[in-house]
Amino acid sequence: MAISADSEQLREGRPFDPYGAHRDDPYSFLADIGDAEPVFYAPLLDAWCVTRREDMVAVLRDDRSFSARDHNPRPAVELPEDVSRMFRTWRGAGAVAVGSLDPPEHARIREVLNAGFTPARVRAFEPTIREIAADLVERAAVAPEFDFISAFAVPYALEVICRRLGIPDEYLARCRTWSEQRIELMMLRGDTDPDLLREHARGLMEFGEFARSLVRERLASPQDDLISELLHEGKAGNTLTADEVSVQVPTLIFAGHMTCAEALGTILFQQLRSPGGWAEVVDGTIATRDLVEEGLRFDSPLAGMYRTAVRDVSVGGVHLAPGSRLLLLYGAAGRDSRAHACPAAFSPGSRSATHLAFGHGIHFCLGAGFARAELEIAIQAVAARMPELTLAPGLPPRHRPVFPLRALSELRVRQGQGGRESGSPGDPLTLRN
C-alpha cells in the first residue's frame, strides 16, 4: 500500500545537496538510503527524488500522469522582474523546446527532429566528426600537460554540434558563452549581483535572436546542414516552421555539447584511474563502445530530469498529489544493484547498456546515436595521438555546481613521451574563432 507524501516523516525529507556536500559524490549518499527509501523528498530541491531504475522507467512511460513541461532545474532564489521576464521570453513568447513538450504537441516536432539524426545521417556526418577530432587532438598535443576539458572535450563537442547545425565557426565562442549564461540563470542558488544577472539575461536574448536570424537565412537559402533539413526536407513532407526551428536551435546547441563534453571528461578520468589505465584502450583490450557505455552508466552526464505529476499517482510506494515535482535520478539508476552486479565498480563491458543516460520513453534523447558516434570517435582520436596518456599529479578533479549536469571543472592529463615538446606547457587551448 502506498504511503502518502503528506506523511510528516516523509515530508521532513533528506538533506540531499548535489550542489554542495554531495556535489562530487552523490552516489554514496544515495546508496546509504538504499532500498528502504527509493523515493525521498529533498527540501533543498523541493522535489521527490526517485532512485530506483524500474520506478523511473514507469514514470517515463506514463505520459498521461507526468508532464515534462517543467523538466529543467529552477533558480533557488527570486530573479529581478526584468531578468525573469527575459528568461521566460528569450526563445520567443510562448516558445517551448521539444524536451518540454507533452503529447500530442510533442509527437509532430519530435518526428521531424528525429529525421536529422537517423543512422544514415550519422554515418554521413562521421567523416566531419573525425576531422574535427583529429584537428583538436593535434592542437592539444603541443603541450605535455593540459586540461582535457578546456583543451579538447568542450571545443570538440561544441564544434561538432554547431557544424551539424550549420553554425559558422566564428560563433562558437559566443554559443559557449550563451550556454553558460543559461546555466547561471537556470541553476542560480544564491544572491548574485543583479547587473550580472541582467547581463546573462541579455545574452540569452541575443542567443534567441541569433537562432531566429540564422533560421531566416536558411529558409531563404538552404545549405547542407540540419537547420536547412528541418525547414525543407522533413520526412513525408513534414517540416517545421521557421519559429519552430528557431526554438529548437539553442536546445540542440546546449544539450548537444554540454552532455558530450561531460561524458568525455568522466570516461577519460575513470579509465585513466583504473588499474589497466589508458593502455587498455590503446591496445584494444577495452572496446571503445564498451568504454563509452560504461562511462554513461557509471556517472551519467545528466544526473537527472524533473517531471511533474498531473494527477494522483503512486511512485515507489509513495502517494503523490497533482503538482508534485519529481526528480528522476538517472545517475542513480546506473548504480541500481537490481540492474548491475557491481554497480559501484567501473567495468567496461558488463551490461553497461542498461543505463538511462539518454532517458527513456517518448523523450529518449533524439541524438543518442549521434552522441555515441561522437564519443567513440573522440576516444579513438585521443588514443591514437596520445597513447601514453596519464592523469597529472594533484588532487582529484572537482565537479562544477551545475546539477543535474555532471561536469568536471578541470581534468589535467599528461602525455608521457608521446607528446611533442613545442608550445607552452599547461596553457589552456580555447575555442577557435
Short mmCIF file of C-alpha atoms in Angstrom, two decimals:
data_model
loop_
_atom_site.label_atom_id
_atom_site.label_comp_id
_atom_site.label_asym_id
_atom_site.label_seq_id
_atom_site.Cartn_x
_atom_site.Cartn_y
_atom_site.Cartn_z
CA MET A 1 0.00 0.00 0.00
CA ALA A 2 1.31 3.44 -0.92
CA ILE A 3 2.39 5.89 1.77
CA SER A 4 1.04 9.42 1.41
CA ALA A 5 3.59 12.13 0.65
CA ASP A 6 1.79 14.21 3.27
CA SER A 7 3.27 11.96 5.96
CA GLU A 8 5.25 14.15 8.37
CA GLN A 9 8.21 11.77 8.32
CA LEU A 10 8.40 11.70 4.52
CA ARG A 11 7.87 15.43 4.08
CA GLU A 12 10.72 16.14 6.50
CA GLY A 13 12.93 14.79 3.76
CA ARG A 14 16.58 14.01 3.31
CA PRO A 15 19.48 16.51 3.23
CA PHE A 16 20.44 15.73 -0.34
CA ASP A 17 22.67 18.56 -1.60
CA PRO A 18 24.09 17.86 -5.09
CA TYR A 19 25.30 21.48 -5.32
CA GLY A 20 27.36 21.29 -2.14
CA ALA A 21 28.06 18.37 0.20
CA HIS A 22 27.18 15.72 -2.41
CA ARG A 23 28.42 17.55 -5.50
CA ASP A 24 31.42 15.31 -6.21
CA ASP A 25 29.94 12.05 -4.94
CA PRO A 26 26.14 11.89 -4.77
CA TYR A 27 26.22 8.11 -5.07
CA SER A 28 27.48 7.31 -1.58
CA PHE A 29 24.63 9.32 -0.06
CA LEU A 30 22.07 7.64 -2.32
CA ALA A 31 23.50 4.17 -1.62
CA ASP A 32 23.20 4.75 2.12
CA ILE A 33 19.47 5.33 1.71
CA GLY A 34 19.29 2.04 -0.15
CA ASP A 35 16.15 0.04 -0.80
CA ALA A 36 14.45 1.35 2.33
CA GLU A 37 13.56 4.67 0.72
CA PRO A 38 13.62 4.51 -3.11
CA VAL A 39 11.61 7.76 -3.26
CA PHE A 40 12.50 10.54 -0.84
CA TYR A 41 11.80 14.24 -0.53
CA ALA A 42 14.76 16.64 -0.87
CA PRO A 43 13.83 20.02 0.67
CA LEU A 44 16.78 21.78 -0.97
CA LEU A 45 15.42 20.81 -4.41
CA ASP A 46 11.75 20.89 -3.43
CA ALA A 47 11.33 17.61 -5.28
CA TRP A 48 10.69 13.94 -4.72
CA CYS A 49 13.86 12.10 -5.74
CA VAL A 50 13.36 8.75 -7.48
CA THR A 51 16.39 6.45 -7.24
CA ARG A 52 15.21 3.05 -8.49
CA ARG A 53 15.53 2.29 -12.20
CA GLU A 54 12.21 0.47 -12.53
CA ASP A 55 10.33 3.39 -10.95
CA MET A 56 11.98 5.87 -13.31
CA VAL A 57 11.08 3.79 -16.35
CA ALA A 58 7.48 3.58 -15.16
CA VAL A 59 7.29 7.36 -14.80
CA LEU A 60 8.90 7.99 -18.19
CA ARG A 61 6.44 5.63 -19.86
CA ASP A 62 3.38 7.27 -18.28
CA ASP A 63 2.86 10.47 -20.27
CA ARG A 64 -0.72 10.83 -19.02
CA SER A 65 0.29 11.08 -15.37
CA PHE A 66 3.54 13.02 -15.65
CA SER A 67 4.37 16.19 -17.56
CA ALA A 68 7.76 17.18 -18.97
CA ARG A 69 6.75 20.82 -19.25
CA ASP A 70 8.84 21.89 -16.25
CA HIS A 71 11.72 19.44 -16.66
CA ASN A 72 14.61 21.87 -16.10
CA PRO A 73 16.01 22.95 -12.72
CA ARG A 74 14.60 26.17 -11.30
CA PRO A 75 16.56 29.07 -9.78
CA ALA A 76 16.55 28.72 -6.00
CA VAL A 77 16.26 32.47 -5.49
CA GLU A 78 13.89 35.00 -6.99
CA LEU A 79 15.20 36.75 -10.09
CA PRO A 80 14.74 40.50 -10.62
CA GLU A 81 11.50 41.14 -12.52
CA ASP A 82 13.18 42.27 -15.74
CA VAL A 83 15.60 39.33 -15.65
CA SER A 84 12.73 36.91 -15.05
CA ARG A 85 10.81 38.37 -18.00
CA MET A 86 13.78 37.98 -20.36
CA PHE A 87 14.47 34.48 -19.04
CA ARG A 88 10.88 33.47 -19.84
CA THR A 89 10.75 35.00 -23.32
CA TRP A 90 14.25 34.78 -24.84
CA ARG A 91 13.20 31.97 -27.19
CA GLY A 92 10.06 33.88 -28.16
CA ALA A 93 6.70 34.47 -26.48
CA GLY A 94 5.16 31.12 -25.57
CA ALA A 95 8.00 29.17 -27.22
CA VAL A 96 8.64 25.67 -25.83
CA ALA A 97 11.54 23.40 -26.75
CA VAL A 98 10.85 19.78 -27.68
CA GLY A 99 12.12 18.42 -24.35
CA SER A 100 9.39 20.35 -22.53
CA LEU A 101 6.51 19.36 -24.82
CA ASP A 102 3.86 16.85 -23.80
CA PRO A 103 1.66 14.80 -26.16
CA PRO A 104 0.13 15.41 -28.58
CA GLU A 105 2.22 18.50 -29.47
CA HIS A 106 5.45 16.62 -28.83
CA ALA A 107 4.99 13.93 -31.49
CA ARG A 108 4.98 16.15 -34.59
CA ILE A 109 8.03 18.19 -33.58
CA ARG A 110 9.92 15.10 -32.47
CA GLU A 111 9.22 13.22 -35.71
CA VAL A 112 10.85 15.93 -37.81
CA LEU A 113 13.82 16.30 -35.46
CA ASN A 114 14.40 12.55 -35.44
CA ALA A 115 14.94 12.62 -39.21
CA GLY A 116 18.06 14.71 -38.67
CA PHE A 117 19.72 12.03 -36.51
CA THR A 118 18.95 8.77 -38.32
CA PRO A 119 21.74 6.16 -38.56
CA ALA A 120 22.26 7.16 -42.20
CA ARG A 121 22.58 10.83 -41.31
CA VAL A 122 25.04 9.99 -38.53
CA ARG A 123 27.17 7.83 -40.83
CA ALA A 124 27.24 10.56 -43.45
CA PHE A 125 28.47 13.07 -40.89
CA GLU A 126 31.13 10.84 -39.29
CA PRO A 127 33.97 12.00 -41.60
CA THR A 128 33.36 15.56 -40.41
CA ILE A 129 33.41 14.45 -36.77
CA ARG A 130 36.70 12.62 -37.35
CA GLU A 131 38.18 15.70 -39.00
CA ILE A 132 37.23 17.89 -36.04
CA ALA A 133 38.57 15.34 -33.53
CA ALA A 134 41.88 14.92 -35.39
CA ASP A 135 42.40 18.67 -35.64
CA LEU A 136 41.67 19.39 -31.98
CA VAL A 137 43.66 16.48 -30.60
CA GLU A 138 46.63 17.61 -32.70
CA ARG A 139 46.35 21.10 -31.26
CA ALA A 140 46.14 19.72 -27.72
CA ALA A 141 49.21 17.55 -28.35
CA VAL A 142 51.55 20.55 -28.36
CA ALA A 143 51.57 20.56 -24.55
CA PRO A 144 52.97 17.68 -22.46
CA GLU A 145 50.38 18.54 -19.76
CA PHE A 146 46.98 20.19 -20.30
CA ASP A 147 43.39 20.41 -19.12
CA PHE A 148 41.47 17.87 -21.17
CA ILE A 149 38.14 19.62 -20.55
CA SER A 150 39.07 23.05 -21.92
CA ALA A 151 41.62 21.88 -24.48
CA PHE A 152 39.58 19.12 -26.09
CA ALA A 153 36.25 17.98 -24.63
CA VAL A 154 34.36 21.29 -24.70
CA PRO A 155 35.65 22.71 -28.01
CA TYR A 156 35.24 19.32 -29.70
CA ALA A 157 31.65 18.75 -28.56
CA LEU A 158 30.65 22.33 -29.36
CA GLU A 159 32.20 22.34 -32.81
CA VAL A 160 30.63 19.01 -33.74
CA ILE A 161 27.05 20.02 -32.94
CA CYS A 162 27.47 23.51 -34.39
CA ARG A 163 28.90 22.11 -37.61
CA ARG A 164 25.93 19.72 -37.87
CA LEU A 165 23.53 22.63 -37.40
CA GLY A 166 25.39 24.83 -39.87
CA ILE A 167 26.58 27.47 -37.41
CA PRO A 168 29.66 29.38 -38.65
CA ASP A 169 32.89 28.81 -36.68
CA GLU A 170 33.10 32.47 -35.70
CA TYR A 171 30.06 31.99 -33.46
CA LEU A 172 31.43 29.03 -31.46
CA ALA A 173 32.77 31.08 -28.57
CA ARG A 174 29.53 33.06 -28.33
CA CYS A 175 27.43 29.89 -28.34
CA ARG A 176 29.51 28.64 -25.43
CA THR A 177 29.06 31.93 -23.54
CA TRP A 178 25.30 31.94 -24.15
CA SER A 179 25.08 28.36 -22.88
CA GLU A 180 26.97 29.29 -19.72
CA GLN A 181 24.69 32.27 -19.17
CA ARG A 182 21.70 29.99 -19.39
CA ILE A 183 23.25 27.70 -16.76
CA GLU A 184 23.90 30.63 -14.45
CA LEU A 185 20.25 31.70 -14.53
CA MET A 186 18.67 28.26 -14.56
CA MET A 187 20.77 26.91 -11.68
CA LEU A 188 21.13 30.05 -9.56
CA ARG A 189 21.46 29.02 -5.91
CA GLY A 190 22.21 32.26 -4.08
CA ASP A 191 22.15 36.04 -4.24
CA THR A 192 24.05 37.41 -7.23
CA ASP A 193 24.77 40.91 -8.48
CA PRO A 194 21.57 41.97 -10.31
CA ASP A 195 23.64 43.67 -13.01
CA LEU A 196 25.41 40.39 -13.71
CA LEU A 197 22.07 38.60 -13.91
CA ARG A 198 20.87 41.22 -16.39
CA GLU A 199 23.99 40.64 -18.45
CA HIS A 200 23.21 36.91 -18.53
CA ALA A 201 19.60 37.58 -19.49
CA ARG A 202 20.58 39.97 -22.26
CA GLY A 203 22.95 37.30 -23.52
CA LEU A 204 20.06 34.85 -23.77
CA MET A 205 18.02 37.43 -25.66
CA GLU A 206 20.92 37.66 -28.12
CA PHE A 207 21.00 33.84 -28.30
CA GLY A 208 17.34 33.73 -29.26
CA GLU A 209 17.73 36.45 -31.89
CA PHE A 210 20.82 34.73 -33.30
CA ALA A 211 18.84 31.49 -33.72
CA ARG A 212 15.98 33.32 -35.43
CA SER A 213 18.28 35.18 -37.82
CA LEU A 214 20.15 32.00 -38.74
CA VAL A 215 16.88 30.21 -39.45
CA ARG A 216 15.67 33.08 -41.63
CA GLU A 217 18.87 32.79 -43.67
CA ARG A 218 18.44 29.04 -44.15
CA LEU A 219 14.78 29.45 -45.04
CA ALA A 220 15.75 31.75 -47.89
CA SER A 221 18.98 29.96 -48.84
CA PRO A 222 19.20 26.28 -47.76
CA GLN A 223 22.59 24.70 -47.14
CA ASP A 224 23.86 21.23 -46.30
CA ASP A 225 23.06 21.36 -42.59
CA LEU A 226 20.47 20.29 -40.03
CA ILE A 227 18.66 23.63 -39.85
CA SER A 228 18.02 23.52 -43.59
CA GLU A 229 16.84 19.91 -43.35
CA LEU A 230 14.31 20.78 -40.66
CA LEU A 231 12.94 23.61 -42.77
CA HIS A 232 12.94 21.95 -46.18
CA GLU A 233 13.41 18.16 -46.03
CA GLY A 234 11.03 16.76 -43.42
CA LYS A 235 10.01 13.11 -43.55
CA ALA A 236 6.97 12.51 -45.77
CA GLY A 237 6.83 16.23 -46.49
CA ASN A 238 6.64 17.21 -42.81
CA THR A 239 8.78 20.21 -41.94
CA LEU A 240 8.89 22.72 -39.13
CA THR A 241 8.08 26.41 -39.40
CA ALA A 242 10.82 28.98 -39.00
CA ASP A 243 9.58 29.80 -35.49
CA GLU A 244 9.52 26.12 -34.51
CA VAL A 245 13.08 25.55 -35.70
CA SER A 246 14.31 28.73 -34.01
CA VAL A 247 13.04 27.42 -30.67
CA GLN A 248 14.93 24.13 -31.02
CA VAL A 249 18.31 25.52 -32.14
CA PRO A 250 19.53 26.76 -28.70
CA THR A 251 18.49 23.47 -27.08
CA LEU A 252 20.35 21.44 -29.70
CA ILE A 253 23.46 23.55 -29.13
CA PHE A 254 23.19 23.44 -25.34
CA ALA A 255 22.31 19.78 -24.88
CA GLY A 256 24.39 18.68 -27.85
CA HIS A 257 27.68 19.91 -26.48
CA MET A 258 27.30 20.06 -22.70
CA THR A 259 26.47 16.41 -22.11
CA CYS A 260 29.01 15.12 -24.65
CA ALA A 261 31.83 17.15 -23.12
CA GLU A 262 30.83 16.00 -19.64
CA ALA A 263 30.73 12.35 -20.71
CA LEU A 264 34.16 12.61 -22.31
CA GLY A 265 35.62 14.01 -19.11
CA THR A 266 34.10 11.25 -16.99
CA ILE A 267 35.12 8.46 -19.36
CA LEU A 268 38.71 9.62 -19.57
CA PHE A 269 39.02 10.22 -15.83
CA GLN A 270 37.59 6.85 -14.83
CA GLN A 271 39.68 4.88 -17.32
CA LEU A 272 42.91 6.72 -16.50
CA ARG A 273 42.45 5.96 -12.80
CA SER A 274 41.52 2.29 -13.39
CA PRO A 275 44.17 -0.45 -12.89
CA GLY A 276 44.57 -1.06 -16.62
CA GLY A 277 44.85 2.62 -17.41
CA TRP A 278 44.78 4.14 -20.88
CA ALA A 279 46.91 1.30 -22.30
CA GLU A 280 43.86 -0.99 -22.36
CA VAL A 281 42.10 1.43 -24.67
CA VAL A 282 45.12 1.92 -26.91
CA ASP A 283 45.77 -1.81 -27.38
CA GLY A 284 42.08 -2.69 -27.85
CA THR A 285 41.71 -4.71 -24.64
CA ILE A 286 38.71 -2.49 -23.92
CA ALA A 287 36.43 -1.84 -26.89
CA THR A 288 35.64 1.82 -27.48
CA ARG A 289 31.89 1.16 -27.49
CA ASP A 290 32.11 -0.69 -24.16
CA LEU A 291 34.10 2.16 -22.63
CA VAL A 292 31.53 4.72 -23.77
CA GLU A 293 28.57 2.75 -22.43
CA GLU A 294 30.24 2.12 -19.09
CA GLY A 295 31.12 5.79 -18.73
CA LEU A 296 27.49 6.73 -19.37
CA ARG A 297 26.32 4.11 -16.87
CA PHE A 298 28.85 4.79 -14.13
CA ASP A 299 28.34 8.57 -13.93
CA SER A 300 25.61 9.84 -16.25
CA PRO A 301 26.42 13.29 -17.71
CA LEU A 302 22.80 14.19 -17.00
CA ALA A 303 22.32 13.15 -13.39
CA GLY A 304 18.56 13.55 -13.52
CA MET A 305 15.50 15.12 -15.06
CA TYR A 306 12.40 16.62 -13.50
CA ARG A 307 8.78 15.62 -14.09
CA THR A 308 5.54 16.93 -12.59
CA ALA A 309 2.61 14.74 -11.55
CA VAL A 310 -0.61 15.91 -13.21
CA ARG A 311 -2.90 13.63 -11.19
CA ASP A 312 -2.84 11.42 -8.09
CA VAL A 313 -0.11 8.82 -8.59
CA SER A 314 1.96 6.31 -6.66
CA VAL A 315 5.73 6.09 -7.28
CA GLY A 316 7.89 3.63 -5.38
CA GLY A 317 5.17 3.11 -2.80
CA VAL A 318 4.70 6.85 -2.15
CA HIS A 319 1.41 8.53 -2.99
CA LEU A 320 1.92 11.91 -4.69
CA ALA A 321 -0.70 14.58 -5.28
CA PRO A 322 -1.11 16.54 -8.55
CA GLY A 323 1.57 19.20 -8.85
CA SER A 324 4.22 17.15 -7.05
CA ARG A 325 7.63 17.63 -8.62
CA LEU A 326 9.79 14.56 -9.16
CA LEU A 327 13.50 14.32 -9.89
CA LEU A 328 14.35 11.13 -11.76
CA LEU A 329 17.96 10.43 -10.80
CA TYR A 330 19.31 8.82 -13.97
CA GLY A 331 22.75 8.54 -12.41
CA ALA A 332 21.34 6.54 -9.50
CA ALA A 333 19.63 4.20 -11.99
CA GLY A 334 23.09 3.40 -13.33
CA ARG A 335 24.12 2.29 -9.83
CA ASP A 336 20.95 0.25 -9.18
CA SER A 337 22.01 -3.16 -7.85
CA ARG A 338 18.95 -4.76 -9.48
CA ALA A 339 20.38 -3.94 -12.91
CA HIS A 340 24.13 -4.21 -12.23
CA ALA A 341 26.04 -6.89 -10.35
CA CYS A 342 28.78 -4.49 -9.19
CA PRO A 343 27.19 -1.06 -9.55
CA ALA A 344 29.99 0.92 -7.85
CA ALA A 345 32.78 -0.62 -9.96
CA PHE A 346 33.90 0.92 -13.26
CA SER A 347 34.00 -2.14 -15.51
CA PRO A 348 33.56 -1.61 -19.27
CA GLY A 349 31.68 -4.42 -21.00
CA SER A 350 29.50 -5.50 -18.07
CA ARG A 351 25.90 -4.84 -19.13
CA SER A 352 26.51 -1.10 -19.28
CA ALA A 353 23.86 -0.55 -21.97
CA THR A 354 21.09 -0.79 -19.36
CA HIS A 355 21.81 2.79 -18.24
CA LEU A 356 19.33 5.66 -18.51
CA ALA A 357 21.85 8.34 -19.53
CA PHE A 358 19.74 9.04 -22.64
CA GLY A 359 16.45 8.85 -20.77
CA HIS A 360 13.55 6.61 -21.76
CA GLY A 361 10.15 6.77 -23.42
CA ILE A 362 9.00 9.49 -25.79
CA HIS A 363 11.69 11.88 -24.57
CA PHE A 364 14.55 9.42 -25.13
CA CYS A 365 17.48 11.51 -26.40
CA LEU A 366 16.90 12.04 -30.12
CA GLY A 367 20.65 12.41 -30.68
CA ALA A 368 21.69 9.24 -28.79
CA GLY A 369 23.17 7.57 -31.86
CA PHE A 370 24.93 10.78 -32.84
CA ALA A 371 26.34 11.17 -29.31
CA ARG A 372 27.60 7.58 -29.20
CA ALA A 373 29.43 8.03 -32.51
CA GLU A 374 30.82 11.36 -31.32
CA LEU A 375 32.14 9.88 -28.09
CA GLU A 376 33.69 6.84 -29.77
CA ILE A 377 35.41 8.92 -32.43
CA ALA A 378 36.85 11.27 -29.81
CA ILE A 379 38.26 8.41 -27.74
CA GLN A 380 39.77 6.78 -30.83
CA ALA A 381 41.42 10.05 -31.85
CA VAL A 382 42.89 10.66 -28.40
CA ALA A 383 44.11 7.05 -28.10
CA ALA A 384 45.79 7.18 -31.50
CA ARG A 385 47.57 10.50 -30.91
CA MET A 386 48.25 10.22 -27.17
CA PRO A 387 48.90 6.54 -26.38
CA GLU A 388 50.75 7.22 -23.10
CA LEU A 389 48.16 9.48 -21.51
CA THR A 390 48.03 9.57 -17.70
CA LEU A 391 46.48 11.72 -15.02
CA ALA A 392 48.66 14.63 -13.96
CA PRO A 393 49.70 14.61 -10.28
CA GLY A 394 47.49 16.55 -7.92
CA LEU A 395 44.19 16.46 -6.13
CA PRO A 396 41.25 14.62 -7.72
CA PRO A 397 39.18 16.83 -10.04
CA ARG A 398 36.10 18.55 -8.69
CA HIS A 399 32.66 18.85 -10.25
CA ARG A 400 31.04 22.16 -11.10
CA PRO A 401 27.94 23.14 -9.05
CA VAL A 402 25.66 22.76 -12.08
CA PHE A 403 23.42 19.87 -11.05
CA PRO A 404 21.72 17.99 -12.68
CA LEU A 405 24.65 18.22 -15.09
CA ARG A 406 27.74 16.25 -14.02
CA ALA A 407 30.60 18.42 -15.27
CA LEU A 408 34.22 18.20 -14.15
CA SER A 409 35.66 21.67 -13.73
CA GLU A 410 39.08 20.52 -14.91
CA LEU A 411 40.92 17.30 -15.80
CA ARG A 412 44.66 17.72 -16.07
CA VAL A 413 46.46 14.98 -18.02
CA ARG A 414 49.99 14.17 -19.17
CA GLN A 415 51.12 12.59 -22.42
CA GLY A 416 54.27 10.82 -21.28
CA GLN A 417 56.84 10.50 -24.07
CA GLY A 418 54.17 10.69 -26.77
CA GLY A 419 53.62 14.46 -26.57
CA ARG A 420 55.65 16.99 -28.55
CA GLU A 421 57.75 19.42 -26.55
CA SER A 422 56.84 22.51 -28.56
CA GLY A 423 54.33 25.03 -27.27
CA SER A 424 53.79 26.39 -23.81
CA PRO A 425 53.09 23.55 -21.32
CA GLY A 426 49.93 23.99 -19.34
CA ASP A 427 48.48 26.83 -21.40
CA PRO A 428 44.80 26.02 -22.00
CA LEU A 429 43.62 25.91 -25.57
CA THR A 430 40.49 27.88 -26.36
CA LEU A 431 37.66 27.65 -28.84
CA ARG A 432 38.59 28.55 -32.38
CA ASN A 433 37.30 31.88 -33.60
#
